[in-house]
Short mmCIF file of C-alpha atoms in Angstrom, two decimals:
data_model
loop_
_atom_site.label_atom_id
_atom_site.label_comp_id
_atom_site.label_asym_id
_atom_site.label_seq_id
_atom_site.Cartn_x
_atom_site.Cartn_y
_atom_site.Cartn_z
CA UNK A 1 -13.62 -10.52 3.15
CA UNK A 2 -10.62 -9.15 4.97
CA UNK A 3 -7.75 -11.47 4.08
CA UNK A 4 -5.16 -9.80 6.32
CA UNK A 5 -6.16 -8.73 9.80
CA UNK A 6 -3.93 -6.33 11.72
CA UNK A 7 -3.88 -5.33 15.38
CA UNK A 8 -3.79 -3.19 17.34
CA UNK A 9 -5.39 -0.27 15.52
CA UNK A 10 -3.32 2.17 17.56
CA UNK A 11 -0.33 1.87 19.87
CA UNK A 12 1.41 4.22 22.25
CA UNK A 13 4.92 3.34 23.40
CA UNK A 14 7.50 5.16 25.49
CA UNK A 15 10.82 6.06 23.90
CA UNK A 16 13.18 3.10 24.18
CA UNK A 17 10.35 0.58 24.46
CA UNK A 18 9.40 -2.25 22.14
CA UNK A 19 6.52 -1.79 19.68
CA UNK A 20 4.76 -4.95 18.54
CA UNK A 21 2.23 -5.12 15.73
CA UNK A 22 0.50 -8.34 14.76
CA UNK A 23 -1.03 -9.62 11.55
CA UNK A 24 -2.94 -12.77 10.61
CA UNK A 25 -3.75 -13.98 7.14
CA UNK A 26 -6.16 -16.48 5.67
CA UNK A 27 -4.91 -17.35 2.19
CA UNK A 28 -2.29 -20.11 2.43
CA UNK A 29 -1.08 -19.21 -1.11
CA UNK A 30 0.44 -16.02 0.22
CA UNK A 31 4.21 -16.29 0.26
CA UNK A 32 5.46 -12.75 0.57
CA UNK A 33 4.84 -10.62 3.68
CA UNK A 34 6.06 -7.03 3.67
CA UNK A 35 5.62 -4.23 6.17
CA UNK A 36 5.17 -0.65 5.08
CA UNK A 37 5.64 2.57 7.01
CA UNK A 38 3.62 5.65 6.15
CA UNK A 39 4.18 9.18 7.45
CA UNK A 40 1.46 11.81 7.19
CA UNK A 41 1.18 13.23 3.68
CA UNK A 42 3.47 10.59 2.20
CA UNK A 43 3.02 7.28 0.46
CA UNK A 44 3.72 3.98 2.20
CA UNK A 45 7.40 2.94 2.04
CA UNK A 46 8.70 -0.59 2.23
CA UNK A 47 10.27 -1.24 5.64
CA UNK A 48 11.08 -4.92 5.73
CA UNK A 49 9.72 -8.10 4.13
CA UNK A 50 9.85 -11.84 4.73
CA UNK A 51 9.24 -15.06 2.79
CA UNK A 52 7.76 -18.07 4.65
CA UNK A 53 10.94 -20.15 4.39
CA UNK A 54 12.37 -18.31 7.40
CA UNK A 55 10.83 -17.65 10.80
CA UNK A 56 12.53 -14.36 11.52
CA UNK A 57 14.22 -11.47 9.69
CA UNK A 58 15.98 -8.60 11.30
CA UNK A 59 17.06 -5.28 9.82
CA UNK A 60 18.46 -2.84 12.34
CA UNK A 61 15.83 -2.20 15.03
CA UNK A 62 13.06 -3.85 12.97
CA UNK A 63 12.32 -7.58 13.14
CA UNK A 64 9.62 -9.67 11.49
CA UNK A 65 8.60 -12.88 13.21
CA UNK A 66 6.72 -15.39 11.08
CA UNK A 67 4.62 -18.37 12.21
CA UNK A 68 3.51 -20.32 9.15
CA UNK A 69 1.42 -22.90 11.01
CA UNK A 70 -0.53 -20.19 12.83
CA UNK A 71 -0.69 -18.00 9.68
CA UNK A 72 0.57 -15.06 11.69
CA UNK A 73 3.42 -12.58 11.46
CA UNK A 74 4.45 -9.64 13.49
CA UNK A 75 6.68 -6.54 13.45
CA UNK A 76 8.84 -5.73 16.42
CA UNK A 77 10.45 -2.30 16.72
CA UNK A 78 13.19 -2.35 19.31
CA UNK A 79 14.31 0.82 21.11
CA UNK A 80 11.37 2.74 19.65
CA UNK A 81 12.07 6.37 18.85
CA UNK A 82 9.76 9.38 18.39
CA UNK A 83 10.84 9.36 14.70
CA UNK A 84 9.21 5.94 14.39
CA UNK A 85 5.78 7.54 14.99
CA UNK A 86 3.87 6.65 11.82
CA UNK A 87 1.20 4.31 10.48
CA UNK A 88 2.41 0.75 9.84
CA UNK A 89 0.78 -1.64 7.41
CA UNK A 90 1.34 -5.33 7.04
CA UNK A 91 0.62 -6.87 3.69
CA UNK A 92 0.61 -10.18 1.86
CA UNK A 93 0.93 -11.32 -1.71
CA UNK A 94 1.57 -14.31 -3.92
CA UNK A 95 5.14 -13.67 -5.01
CA UNK A 96 6.83 -13.95 -8.35
CA UNK A 97 6.57 -13.07 -11.97
CA UNK A 98 3.45 -14.41 -13.60
CA UNK A 99 1.33 -13.54 -10.61
CA UNK A 100 -0.60 -10.32 -10.44
CA UNK A 101 1.65 -8.61 -7.89
CA UNK A 102 -1.45 -7.62 -5.95
CA UNK A 103 -0.69 -6.64 -2.36
CA UNK A 104 -3.42 -7.19 0.22
CA UNK A 105 -2.96 -4.75 3.11
CA UNK A 106 -3.94 -4.95 6.74
CA UNK A 107 -5.97 -2.16 8.29
CA UNK A 108 -2.94 -0.29 9.59
CA UNK A 109 -1.59 0.56 13.05
CA UNK A 110 -0.94 4.11 14.14
CA UNK A 111 2.12 4.13 16.36
CA UNK A 112 2.95 7.02 18.65
CA UNK A 113 6.29 6.96 20.48
CA UNK A 114 6.35 9.36 23.43
CA UNK A 115 9.60 11.10 24.29
CA UNK B 1 14.65 12.61 -8.76
CA UNK B 2 11.29 11.42 -7.60
CA UNK B 3 10.86 7.69 -8.35
CA UNK B 4 7.04 7.70 -8.59
CA UNK B 5 5.46 11.09 -9.12
CA UNK B 6 1.74 11.91 -9.06
CA UNK B 7 -0.03 15.08 -10.07
CA UNK B 8 -1.87 16.88 -8.71
CA UNK B 9 -1.17 16.41 -5.00
CA UNK B 10 -4.51 17.96 -4.04
CA UNK B 11 -7.70 18.02 -6.04
CA UNK B 12 -10.91 19.68 -4.87
CA UNK B 13 -13.85 19.44 -7.25
CA UNK B 14 -17.61 19.49 -7.33
CA UNK B 15 -19.88 16.48 -7.65
CA UNK B 16 -20.53 15.49 -11.23
CA UNK B 17 -17.22 16.77 -12.58
CA UNK B 18 -14.65 14.68 -14.47
CA UNK B 19 -11.06 14.69 -13.31
CA UNK B 20 -7.76 12.96 -14.03
CA UNK B 21 -4.74 12.04 -11.94
CA UNK B 22 -1.40 11.42 -13.62
CA UNK B 23 1.40 9.10 -12.55
CA UNK B 24 4.91 8.60 -13.86
CA UNK B 25 7.69 6.31 -12.66
CA UNK B 26 11.38 6.47 -13.59
CA UNK B 27 12.42 3.16 -11.98
CA UNK B 28 12.17 1.07 -15.09
CA UNK B 29 9.45 -1.05 -13.45
CA UNK B 30 7.08 -3.01 -15.67
CA UNK B 31 4.05 -3.00 -13.38
CA UNK B 32 2.06 -0.02 -12.10
CA UNK B 33 -0.88 0.14 -9.72
CA UNK B 34 -3.58 2.43 -8.42
CA UNK B 35 -4.56 2.07 -4.77
CA UNK B 36 -7.26 3.93 -2.87
CA UNK B 37 -6.77 4.89 0.78
CA UNK B 38 -10.01 5.72 2.55
CA UNK B 39 -10.61 7.94 5.57
CA UNK B 40 -9.74 5.05 7.89
CA UNK B 41 -6.38 4.69 6.06
CA UNK B 42 -7.34 1.32 4.55
CA UNK B 43 -5.43 0.68 1.32
CA UNK B 44 -7.21 -1.22 -1.43
CA UNK B 45 -6.01 -2.01 -4.92
CA UNK B 46 -8.03 -0.67 -7.82
CA UNK B 47 -6.06 -1.45 -10.97
CA UNK B 48 -2.80 -2.84 -12.16
CA UNK B 49 -1.04 -2.61 -15.51
CA UNK B 50 1.89 -4.65 -16.73
CA UNK B 51 3.65 -3.25 -19.84
CA UNK B 52 0.52 -1.26 -20.77
CA UNK B 53 -1.75 -4.31 -20.31
CA UNK B 54 -4.50 -4.28 -17.71
CA UNK B 55 -3.99 -7.26 -15.36
CA UNK B 56 -6.03 -6.32 -12.28
CA UNK B 57 -9.40 -4.66 -12.31
CA UNK B 58 -10.95 -4.84 -8.91
CA UNK B 59 -14.61 -4.15 -8.23
CA UNK B 60 -14.42 -0.49 -9.11
CA UNK B 61 -17.27 1.59 -10.61
CA UNK B 62 -17.10 2.07 -14.38
CA UNK B 63 -16.67 5.76 -13.73
CA UNK B 64 -13.01 4.98 -13.00
CA UNK B 65 -10.92 4.35 -16.08
CA UNK B 66 -7.17 3.81 -16.03
CA UNK B 67 -5.00 4.46 -19.06
CA UNK B 68 -1.38 3.46 -19.60
CA UNK B 69 0.14 5.16 -22.66
CA UNK B 70 3.49 3.45 -21.95
CA UNK B 71 4.96 1.37 -19.14
CA UNK B 72 6.27 4.45 -17.32
CA UNK B 73 2.89 6.15 -17.12
CA UNK B 74 -0.45 5.21 -15.57
CA UNK B 75 -3.23 7.75 -15.41
CA UNK B 76 -6.60 7.55 -13.68
CA UNK B 77 -9.64 9.27 -15.08
CA UNK B 78 -12.80 9.59 -12.99
CA UNK B 79 -16.14 10.57 -14.51
CA UNK B 80 -19.17 11.99 -12.72
CA UNK B 81 -17.44 12.34 -9.38
CA UNK B 82 -19.41 11.47 -6.25
CA UNK B 83 -18.93 12.43 -2.61
CA UNK B 84 -17.86 8.88 -1.82
CA UNK B 85 -14.93 9.16 -4.19
CA UNK B 86 -13.18 11.44 -1.70
CA UNK B 87 -10.01 9.65 -0.67
CA UNK B 88 -6.27 9.61 -1.22
CA UNK B 89 -5.26 7.83 -4.41
CA UNK B 90 -1.81 6.29 -4.59
CA UNK B 91 0.08 5.23 -7.65
CA UNK B 92 2.76 2.56 -7.19
CA UNK B 93 5.16 0.50 -9.30
CA UNK B 94 7.05 -2.75 -8.92
CA UNK B 95 9.13 -5.22 -10.89
CA UNK B 96 7.19 -7.30 -13.35
CA UNK B 97 4.23 -8.65 -11.41
CA UNK B 98 6.53 -9.76 -8.63
CA UNK B 99 4.54 -7.97 -5.97
CA UNK B 100 7.69 -7.11 -4.05
CA UNK B 101 9.32 -3.80 -3.45
CA UNK B 102 6.41 -1.58 -4.34
CA UNK B 103 7.40 2.06 -4.63
CA UNK B 104 4.51 4.36 -3.90
CA UNK B 105 3.94 7.94 -5.02
CA UNK B 106 3.10 10.57 -2.45
CA UNK B 107 -0.61 10.41 -3.19
CA UNK B 108 -3.36 12.61 -4.54
CA UNK B 109 -5.92 13.79 -2.01
CA UNK B 110 -9.23 14.06 -3.83
CA UNK B 111 -12.05 15.97 -2.15
CA UNK B 112 -15.46 16.00 -3.78
CA UNK B 113 -17.79 18.74 -2.52
#
């Protein structure tokens, strides 16, 4: 059972445009929602994360929007640059010491930003 | 200094062989993980250790055996390798079972021929 569903699978955006990647989750116990960025030949790296007590978090050009009632969250990349071309993963976990720390990942979105 | 280092980076081996992948972290984290990334880039957890204690053991064949000699090291041994084991294996670490701020290694690409 896929607990975190991510779309689209691939995305092509022009330089300067907005990239939007969406995720939906099923387990209402999840309370930590990170996004990871992975370049070819590298491991995933934490980009930005949100807890469900806020509806939006912004760090530079990257924004997470969170809709608890719909069990959905999304990543927006403003002013997309060719250097943003990578695979993006959303994930979810039950946060905090005493839990297993297990991250459930979405299927990934390959983003290509054209110059 | 590399925070989470894995060796080897590439591993090509024949079916039926036994191989090991080593992982070390210098972040002082208490929890370490093994994830498998398949050909479609899907990441799935395999094992997790907290202070040398196994806390997550997903539905993984018995041929896979993790070993944690101390909280900075988590190795993965695979017996009787099969073609379907070909994948990229990532080691990661985080603060004690918090689940946040995973730091991943750069991966080991295992190819079974």
